[in-house]
Coordinates of C-alpha atoms in Angstrom, one line a residue:
M30 CA 36.4 -28.2 18.9
A31 CA 36.9 -27.9 15.1
R32 CA 33.9 -28.1 12.9
A33 CA 33.5 -31.5 11.0
A34 CA 34.6 -31.6 7.4
G35 CA 31.7 -31.2 4.9
K36 CA 29.1 -30.1 7.5
P37 CA 27.4 -27.0 6.5
R38 CA 28.0 -23.7 8.5
T39 CA 24.8 -22.3 10.0
V40 CA 24.3 -18.6 10.9
Y41 CA 21.5 -16.7 12.4
A42 CA 20.1 -14.0 10.1
C43 CA 17.8 -11.4 10.8
A44 CA 14.4 -11.0 9.1
E45 CA 14.3 -7.3 9.2
C46 CA 17.8 -6.1 8.0
G47 CA 19.5 -9.4 6.9
H48 CA 22.2 -9.1 9.6
Q49 CA 24.2 -12.5 10.4
S50 CA 25.0 -13.7 13.6
P51 CA 27.1 -16.7 14.6
K52 CA 24.7 -17.6 17.4
W53 CA 21.2 -16.7 18.1
L54 CA 20.4 -13.3 19.9
G55 CA 17.1 -12.0 21.2
Q56 CA 17.9 -8.7 19.8
C57 CA 19.4 -8.1 16.2
P58 CA 22.4 -6.0 17.1
A59 CA 22.1 -4.0 13.7
C60 CA 18.4 -3.0 13.7
R61 CA 17.5 -3.6 17.3
Q62 CA 14.6 -5.7 16.7
W63 CA 13.5 -8.2 18.9
N64 CA 13.0 -12.2 18.3
T65 CA 14.0 -11.5 14.4
L66 CA 17.1 -13.9 14.1
A67 CA 16.4 -17.2 12.3
E68 CA 18.8 -20.3 11.7
E69 CA 19.6 -20.9 8.1
V70 CA 22.5 -22.5 6.3
A71 CA 25.3 -19.7 5.3
A72 CA 26.4 -19.0 1.7
P73 CA 29.4 -20.7 0.6
E74 CA 32.4 -18.4 0.6
P75 CA 33.6 -17.3 -3.2
K76 CA 36.6 -19.1 -4.5
G77 CA 39.6 -17.4 -5.0
A78 CA 41.0 -14.1 -3.2
G79 CA 38.5 -11.3 -3.7
A80 CA 36.3 -13.1 -6.1
P81 CA 33.0 -11.7 -5.5
R82 CA 29.7 -13.5 -6.1
G83 CA 28.1 -12.0 -9.3
W84 CA 24.6 -10.3 -9.1
G85 CA 24.4 -9.0 -12.8
V86 CA 23.8 -10.2 -16.1
P87 CA 26.4 -10.2 -19.1
G88 CA 26.5 -7.1 -21.1
A89 CA 26.3 -4.4 -18.3
A90 CA 26.2 -0.7 -19.2
R91 CA 29.3 1.1 -19.2
P92 CA 29.5 4.3 -17.1
L93 CA 28.4 7.5 -18.8
P94 CA 28.6 11.2 -17.8
L95 CA 25.1 12.3 -16.8
R96 CA 25.1 15.1 -19.5
E97 CA 25.4 12.4 -22.1
V98 CA 22.4 10.4 -20.9
E99 CA 19.2 10.8 -22.7
A100 CA 16.2 11.7 -21.1
R101 CA 12.8 10.6 -22.7
D102 CA 9.4 11.6 -21.6
E103 CA 7.3 8.7 -23.2
E104 CA 8.8 6.2 -20.7
R105 CA 5.9 4.7 -19.0
Q106 CA 3.7 1.9 -20.3
R107 CA 0.0 1.8 -19.3
T108 CA -1.3 -1.2 -18.0
G109 CA -4.9 -0.7 -19.4
I110 CA -6.1 -0.8 -15.6
G111 CA -6.7 2.9 -14.4
E112 CA -6.7 2.2 -10.9
L113 CA -3.1 0.2 -11.3
D114 CA -1.9 2.9 -13.3
R115 CA -2.8 5.7 -10.9
V116 CA -1.2 4.1 -8.0
L117 CA 1.9 3.4 -10.2
G118 CA 2.4 7.0 -10.9
G119 CA 0.8 6.8 -14.6
G120 CA 1.9 3.5 -16.0
V121 CA 5.0 1.1 -15.9
V122 CA 8.4 2.5 -16.3
P123 CA 11.0 0.3 -18.3
G124 CA 13.1 -1.3 -16.1
A125 CA 11.2 -0.6 -12.9
L126 CA 11.3 -3.1 -10.1
V127 CA 7.8 -3.3 -8.7
L128 CA 6.9 -5.6 -5.5
L129 CA 3.2 -6.1 -4.7
G130 CA 2.6 -7.4 -1.3
G131 CA -1.0 -8.4 0.5
D132 CA -2.9 -11.0 2.4
P133 CA -3.3 -14.5 0.9
G134 CA -6.4 -14.6 -1.6
I135 CA -7.0 -11.0 -1.7
G136 CA -6.2 -10.6 -5.2
K137 CA -2.8 -10.3 -5.8
S138 CA -2.3 -12.9 -8.7
T139 CA -5.6 -11.9 -10.0
L140 CA -4.7 -8.2 -10.5
L141 CA -1.3 -9.3 -12.1
L142 CA -2.3 -11.4 -14.5
A143 CA -5.2 -8.9 -15.7
A144 CA -2.6 -6.5 -16.2
L145 CA -0.1 -8.6 -18.0
D146 CA -3.0 -9.6 -20.5
R147 CA -3.6 -6.0 -21.3
L148 CA 0.0 -5.5 -21.3
A149 CA 0.5 -8.0 -23.9
A150 CA -2.6 -7.1 -26.0
A151 CA -1.2 -3.4 -26.0
R152 CA 2.2 -4.9 -27.7
P153 CA 1.1 -7.5 -30.0
D154 CA 4.9 -7.7 -31.4
G155 CA 6.2 -8.6 -28.1
T156 CA 6.0 -11.2 -25.3
V157 CA 5.0 -11.0 -21.8
L158 CA 6.4 -13.7 -19.3
Y159 CA 4.5 -15.0 -16.2
V160 CA 6.5 -17.0 -13.8
S161 CA 4.4 -19.0 -11.2
G162 CA 6.2 -20.8 -8.5
E163 CA 3.3 -21.8 -6.6
E164 CA 1.1 -23.0 -9.3
S165 CA 1.3 -25.3 -12.5
A166 CA 0.9 -24.0 -15.8
R167 CA -2.5 -25.8 -15.9
Q168 CA -3.7 -24.0 -12.7
V169 CA -2.8 -20.9 -14.0
K170 CA -4.6 -21.7 -17.3
L171 CA -7.7 -22.2 -15.3
R172 CA -7.4 -18.9 -13.5
A173 CA -6.9 -17.3 -17.0
D174 CA -10.0 -18.6 -18.1
R175 CA -12.0 -17.5 -15.4
L176 CA -10.6 -13.8 -16.0
K177 CA -11.2 -14.2 -19.7
V178 CA -7.5 -13.7 -20.4
T179 CA -7.2 -14.0 -24.3
A180 CA -3.9 -12.3 -25.2
G181 CA -1.5 -15.0 -27.6
N182 CA 1.5 -13.7 -26.6
L183 CA 1.2 -14.1 -22.9
S184 CA 3.5 -16.9 -21.7
V185 CA 3.5 -18.9 -18.8
L186 CA 6.6 -20.5 -16.9
A187 CA 6.0 -22.8 -13.8
E188 CA 9.6 -22.7 -12.1
T189 CA 11.1 -22.1 -8.9
D190 CA 14.9 -22.1 -10.0
A191 CA 15.5 -18.3 -10.4
Q192 CA 18.7 -19.0 -12.5
K193 CA 16.4 -20.9 -15.1
V194 CA 13.9 -18.1 -14.8
L195 CA 16.6 -15.7 -15.7
H196 CA 17.9 -17.7 -18.6
A197 CA 14.5 -18.1 -20.1
A198 CA 13.8 -14.3 -19.9
E199 CA 17.4 -13.6 -21.4
A200 CA 16.3 -15.9 -24.4
L201 CA 12.6 -14.5 -24.7
R202 CA 13.2 -10.9 -24.1
P203 CA 9.8 -10.1 -22.7
T204 CA 8.2 -6.6 -23.0
A205 CA 7.3 -7.2 -19.0
L206 CA 8.2 -10.0 -16.5
A207 CA 6.1 -11.1 -13.3
V208 CA 7.3 -13.6 -10.7
D209 CA 4.6 -14.9 -8.3
S210 CA 6.2 -15.2 -5.8
I211 CA 9.7 -13.9 -4.9
Q212 CA 9.4 -16.3 -1.7
T213 CA 9.2 -19.5 -3.9
Q214 CA 12.2 -18.6 -6.0
Y215 CA 15.8 -20.1 -5.0
L216 CA 19.4 -20.1 -6.3
P217 CA 21.0 -23.4 -6.5
E218 CA 24.4 -22.5 -5.5
L219 CA 23.1 -21.3 -2.1
P220 CA 22.4 -23.9 0.5
S221 CA 19.7 -22.1 2.1
A222 CA 15.8 -22.9 1.6
P223 CA 13.7 -20.9 -0.5
G224 CA 12.0 -18.0 1.4
T225 CA 15.1 -17.5 3.8
V226 CA 16.7 -14.2 4.2
T227 CA 19.8 -15.0 1.9
Q228 CA 17.7 -16.5 -0.8
I229 CA 15.1 -14.0 -1.0
R230 CA 17.9 -11.2 -1.1
E231 CA 20.1 -12.9 -3.6
V232 CA 17.2 -13.7 -5.9
A233 CA 15.8 -10.0 -5.6
A234 CA 19.2 -8.8 -6.6
R235 CA 19.3 -10.7 -9.7
F236 CA 16.0 -9.7 -10.8
M237 CA 16.7 -6.3 -10.0
A238 CA 20.0 -6.6 -12.5
F239 CA 17.9 -8.0 -15.0
A240 CA 15.4 -5.3 -15.1
K241 CA 18.0 -2.5 -14.9
T242 CA 20.2 -3.8 -17.7
T243 CA 17.5 -4.9 -20.0
E244 CA 15.1 -2.2 -19.2
T245 CA 12.4 -4.6 -18.7
P246 CA 9.7 -4.0 -16.1
V247 CA 9.6 -6.6 -13.7
F248 CA 6.7 -7.5 -11.1
L249 CA 7.4 -9.4 -7.6
V250 CA 4.8 -10.9 -5.8
G251 CA 5.6 -10.9 -2.0
H252 CA 4.1 -13.0 0.9
V253 CA 3.1 -11.0 4.0
T254 CA 3.7 -12.0 7.8
K255 CA 1.1 -11.9 10.4
D256 CA 1.9 -8.4 11.2
G257 CA 1.0 -7.3 7.6
A258 CA 4.8 -6.6 6.6
I259 CA 6.3 -8.3 3.3
A260 CA 8.1 -11.7 4.4
G261 CA 11.8 -11.3 4.2
P262 CA 14.5 -8.8 5.1
R263 CA 13.8 -5.2 5.1
V264 CA 16.4 -4.8 2.4
L265 CA 13.8 -6.2 -0.1
E266 CA 11.7 -3.1 0.3
H267 CA 14.6 -1.0 -0.3
M268 CA 16.0 -2.5 -3.4
V269 CA 12.5 -2.5 -5.4
D270 CA 11.5 0.9 -7.0
T271 CA 7.9 0.5 -6.0
V272 CA 6.1 -1.4 -3.2
L273 CA 2.4 -1.9 -3.4
Y274 CA 0.1 -3.2 -0.9
F275 CA -3.4 -4.8 -1.4
E276 CA -5.6 -3.9 1.6
G277 CA -9.2 -5.5 2.6
G278 CA -10.0 -8.7 2.2
G279 CA -12.1 -11.2 4.2
A280 CA -15.6 -10.7 4.0
H281 CA -15.3 -7.4 2.4
P282 CA -16.0 -6.9 -1.4
Y283 CA -13.8 -3.9 -1.6
R284 CA -9.9 -3.8 -2.2
V285 CA -7.6 -0.9 -1.6
L286 CA -4.3 -0.9 -3.7
R287 CA -2.1 1.8 -1.8
A288 CA 1.6 2.8 -2.7
H289 CA 3.7 2.8 0.2
K290 CA 7.0 3.6 -1.9
N291 CA 7.2 4.9 -5.6
R292 CA 10.4 6.4 -7.2
F293 CA 8.4 7.3 -10.1
G294 CA 5.4 8.9 -8.8
S295 CA 3.6 9.9 -5.5
A296 CA 3.5 7.4 -2.5
S297 CA 0.3 8.4 -1.4
E298 CA -2.0 7.0 -4.1
I299 CA -4.6 4.6 -3.6
G300 CA -6.5 2.5 -6.3
V301 CA -10.1 1.1 -5.5
F302 CA -11.2 -2.3 -6.8
E303 CA -14.2 -4.5 -6.1
M304 CA -14.0 -8.3 -6.0
K305 CA -16.5 -9.9 -8.2
A306 CA -16.8 -13.4 -9.6
G307 CA -15.0 -12.5 -12.7
G308 CA -12.2 -11.0 -10.9
L309 CA -11.4 -7.4 -9.7
A310 CA -13.3 -4.4 -11.1
E311 CA -12.2 -1.0 -10.9
V312 CA -14.3 1.6 -8.8
A313 CA -14.0 4.9 -10.9
N314 CA -16.0 7.0 -8.2
P315 CA -14.8 5.7 -4.5
S316 CA -16.8 8.7 -2.9
A317 CA -20.0 7.5 -4.2
L318 CA -19.3 4.0 -3.3
F319 CA -18.1 4.7 0.3
L320 CA -21.2 7.1 0.8
A321 CA -23.7 4.8 -0.7
E322 CA -24.8 3.1 2.4
R323 CA -24.8 6.1 4.9
P324 CA -27.7 6.1 7.4
E325 CA -29.8 9.3 7.1
D326 CA -30.5 11.1 10.4
A327 CA -28.5 8.8 12.3
P328 CA -26.5 10.4 15.2
G329 CA -22.6 9.7 15.2
S330 CA -21.9 10.2 11.5
A331 CA -19.9 12.8 9.4
V332 CA -18.4 13.1 6.2
A333 CA -15.0 14.4 5.5
A334 CA -13.0 14.7 2.3
V335 CA -9.4 13.2 2.6
L336 CA -6.7 13.5 -0.1
N337 CA -4.7 10.3 -1.2
G338 CA -2.2 11.3 -3.6
T339 CA -3.9 13.3 -6.4
R340 CA -7.3 11.7 -5.5
T341 CA -10.1 13.1 -3.3
V342 CA -12.4 10.8 -1.6
L343 CA -15.3 11.4 0.8
V344 CA -15.6 9.3 3.6
E345 CA -17.9 8.7 6.4
I346 CA -16.6 8.7 9.7
Q347 CA -18.9 7.0 12.3
A348 CA -18.7 7.2 16.1
L349 CA -20.4 5.8 18.8
V350 CA -20.1 7.2 22.6
A351 CA -21.4 4.5 25.2
P352 CA -21.4 4.2 29.0
T353 CA -18.6 2.3 30.0
G354 CA -19.0 -0.9 31.8
Y355 CA -15.6 -1.3 33.0
G356 CA -13.1 1.1 35.5
T357 CA -11.2 1.9 32.4
P358 CA -13.1 3.1 29.3
R359 CA -12.4 1.5 26.1
R360 CA -10.8 3.4 23.0
T361 CA -11.4 1.3 19.7
A362 CA -10.6 2.8 16.4
L363 CA -10.9 1.3 12.7
G364 CA -9.1 3.1 10.0
I365 CA -8.0 6.1 12.0
D366 CA -5.3 6.1 14.4
S367 CA -6.6 5.5 17.9
N368 CA -4.0 7.8 19.4
R369 CA -5.4 10.6 17.4
V370 CA -9.1 9.5 18.6
A371 CA -8.0 9.8 22.1
L372 CA -6.3 13.2 21.6
L373 CA -9.6 14.7 20.2
A374 CA -11.6 13.3 22.8
A375 CA -9.6 15.3 25.2
V376 CA -9.8 18.4 23.3
L377 CA -13.5 17.8 23.4
E378 CA -13.7 17.5 26.9
K379 CA -11.2 20.3 28.1
K380 CA -12.0 22.9 25.4
V381 CA -16.0 22.3 24.9
G382 CA -17.0 21.2 28.3
M383 CA -18.2 17.8 26.7
E384 CA -17.7 15.0 29.5
I385 CA -16.9 12.4 27.2
L386 CA -13.4 10.8 28.6
S387 CA -15.4 8.6 31.0
C388 CA -17.5 7.0 28.1
D389 CA -16.3 3.9 25.9
L390 CA -15.4 5.5 22.4
F391 CA -15.7 3.6 19.2
V392 CA -14.6 5.3 15.9
N393 CA -14.7 3.9 12.4
V394 CA -14.3 4.8 9.0
A395 CA -16.7 3.0 6.9
G396 CA -15.9 1.1 3.7
G397 CA -12.3 0.1 5.0
L398 CA -10.4 2.9 4.1
S399 CA -7.4 3.7 6.5
L400 CA -6.9 7.5 6.8
D401 CA -3.8 9.7 7.5
D402 CA -5.0 13.0 6.6
P403 CA -5.3 15.2 9.5
A404 CA -8.0 17.0 7.6
A405 CA -10.4 14.4 8.8
D406 CA -10.1 15.5 12.5
L407 CA -13.0 17.9 12.8
A408 CA -15.2 15.1 11.1
A409 CA -14.1 12.9 13.7
V410 CA -14.8 15.5 16.5
A411 CA -18.3 16.1 14.9
A412 CA -19.2 12.4 14.8
L413 CA -18.4 12.0 18.6
A414 CA -20.2 15.1 19.5
S415 CA -23.2 13.8 17.4
S416 CA -23.0 10.5 19.3
F417 CA -22.7 12.1 22.6
R418 CA -25.6 14.3 22.2
D419 CA -27.5 11.9 20.3
R420 CA -28.1 14.6 17.7
P421 CA -27.4 13.7 13.8
L422 CA -25.7 16.2 11.8
P423 CA -27.4 17.7 8.6
P424 CA -27.1 15.1 5.8
R425 CA -25.4 17.2 3.1
T426 CA -22.9 18.8 5.1
L427 CA -19.2 18.4 4.8
V428 CA -17.0 18.6 7.8
L429 CA -13.2 19.5 7.2
G430 CA -10.3 20.9 9.3
E431 CA -7.3 19.7 11.4
V432 CA -7.5 20.0 15.1
G433 CA -5.0 21.2 17.5
L434 CA -4.6 20.7 21.3
A435 CA -5.6 24.2 21.8
G436 CA -9.1 23.5 20.2
E437 CA -8.3 25.7 17.2
V438 CA -9.1 24.5 13.8
R439 CA -6.4 24.7 11.3
A440 CA -6.3 25.2 7.6
V441 CA -5.9 22.1 5.3
S442 CA -4.3 21.9 2.0
Q443 CA -6.1 22.3 -1.5
P444 CA -9.5 23.0 -0.2
E445 CA -10.6 23.8 -3.8
I446 CA -10.5 20.2 -5.2
R447 CA -11.9 19.0 -1.7
L448 CA -14.9 21.2 -2.0
A449 CA -15.4 20.5 -5.8
E450 CA -15.6 17.0 -4.9
A451 CA -18.4 17.6 -2.4
A452 CA -20.3 19.8 -4.6
R453 CA -20.2 17.2 -7.3
L454 CA -21.6 14.5 -5.1
G455 CA -24.6 17.0 -4.0
F456 CA -23.4 18.6 -0.6
E457 CA -25.0 21.6 -0.1
R458 CA -22.8 23.0 3.0
A459 CA -19.2 22.6 4.4
I460 CA -17.6 23.6 7.6
V461 CA -14.2 24.4 6.9
P462 CA -11.4 26.4 8.6
A463 CA -11.6 30.1 8.7
A464 CA -8.4 30.2 7.1
N465 CA -9.5 28.5 4.1
A466 CA -13.0 30.1 3.9
R467 CA -11.1 33.4 3.6
H468 CA -9.1 32.5 0.4
A469 CA -10.7 29.3 -1.4
E470 CA -12.4 29.5 -4.7
V471 CA -15.8 28.1 -3.7
P472 CA -17.5 26.0 -6.4
A473 CA -21.2 26.7 -7.3
G474 CA -23.9 25.2 -5.4
I475 CA -22.3 24.8 -1.8
E476 CA -22.3 27.0 1.3
V477 CA -18.9 27.5 2.9
V478 CA -18.9 28.3 6.6
G479 CA -15.5 29.2 8.5
V480 CA -14.8 28.5 11.8
A481 CA -11.7 29.2 14.0
T482 CA -12.3 26.8 16.8
V483 CA -13.8 23.3 17.8
A484 CA -16.6 24.9 19.9
E485 CA -17.6 27.3 17.0
A486 CA -17.5 24.3 14.6
L487 CA -20.2 22.5 16.8
D488 CA -22.4 25.4 17.2
R489 CA -22.4 26.3 13.4
I490 CA -23.0 22.4 12.4
A491 CA -25.9 22.3 14.5

């Protein structure tokens, strides 16, 4: 039966990839994800044969031969917040599109407003525009007063119509533009509601075109789903130049800003902040922060030096081995991959003879940091063995190395800067892979002990 005249056509769009289907499907045929299709109103077809729906803005650049493109070194603008500049790769690149995500209330808007204030103060001849789709201008002012935002050239626009926002930005030509948040913006010509796949994709494309053609850095704040991913189609993360995630929150006072994608710098950098009454405060020395409350002479505690981009951080890995009260022992890990913990426990039982697999294993990275550096393997093994034997490790000992399934301790990258950070914080001894001990330049004040196997490492630690 023909569809009634004037009735809008509905489609089912995938929240992961944006694929559209005329009917609901349990699995998206494009990206193969389950339960990601949601109903929304279809965008109207362009009028006229072959008439595309425009994404760009007037005055688009003409094609140039690559050899004629002028490359400049002084491209980045410092935000004045050292931890944010570190994660961005040294500052904001003109024309960059940055997506900032995180849980509600974690501090995304607080960090962004403070950064815009400093950007505006650094460029008094220009204007910085902050667009709020969730708060009125008066509410933004209340938060700005609490954060002591004083820049006179920081403008606020409370608007959810993306077309009006772009017109205002075209007239104002700001030195930086921030949109809080991308899920609240919409285009009137699209019948879908704000926050749907079509709206997010089209709005992000308009802001991307504005950023690239005017060389204005644009910050987009994104909501996250209950799984921790940025709400909207996955194509949103592909469109932007940089994706930053705020981690932490809840009752924890510390926040970790992590780069998950960065076209202009390292994608493994982190920035550490502490939430205070007056806003977010930078933590210049995360190693001292994460080790500040480490208990003395407590079994199940070991310290590792991990790399996050160009930063070396000393972290405490805690382990608790307890008799199981169930038929199947529990494996719980926070801040470290639980599969990795199970692998290391199996190495301890098979290669060292420690009957640990029948026990409940709990492993935690103190301070809320998430680790993906394999150099922390040996520290996790040492913490598990220490808890199992109920014998504490020497207090000023660093444990470093990747553990293989054969029980060998493999070399890690950049051992010199890891040892230098440990020596700076007063560590006197370091258990490292034998390959690193032979070639690394050892800083003054620290003794380096090279080990080839896990069994040898545990013997030398005691």
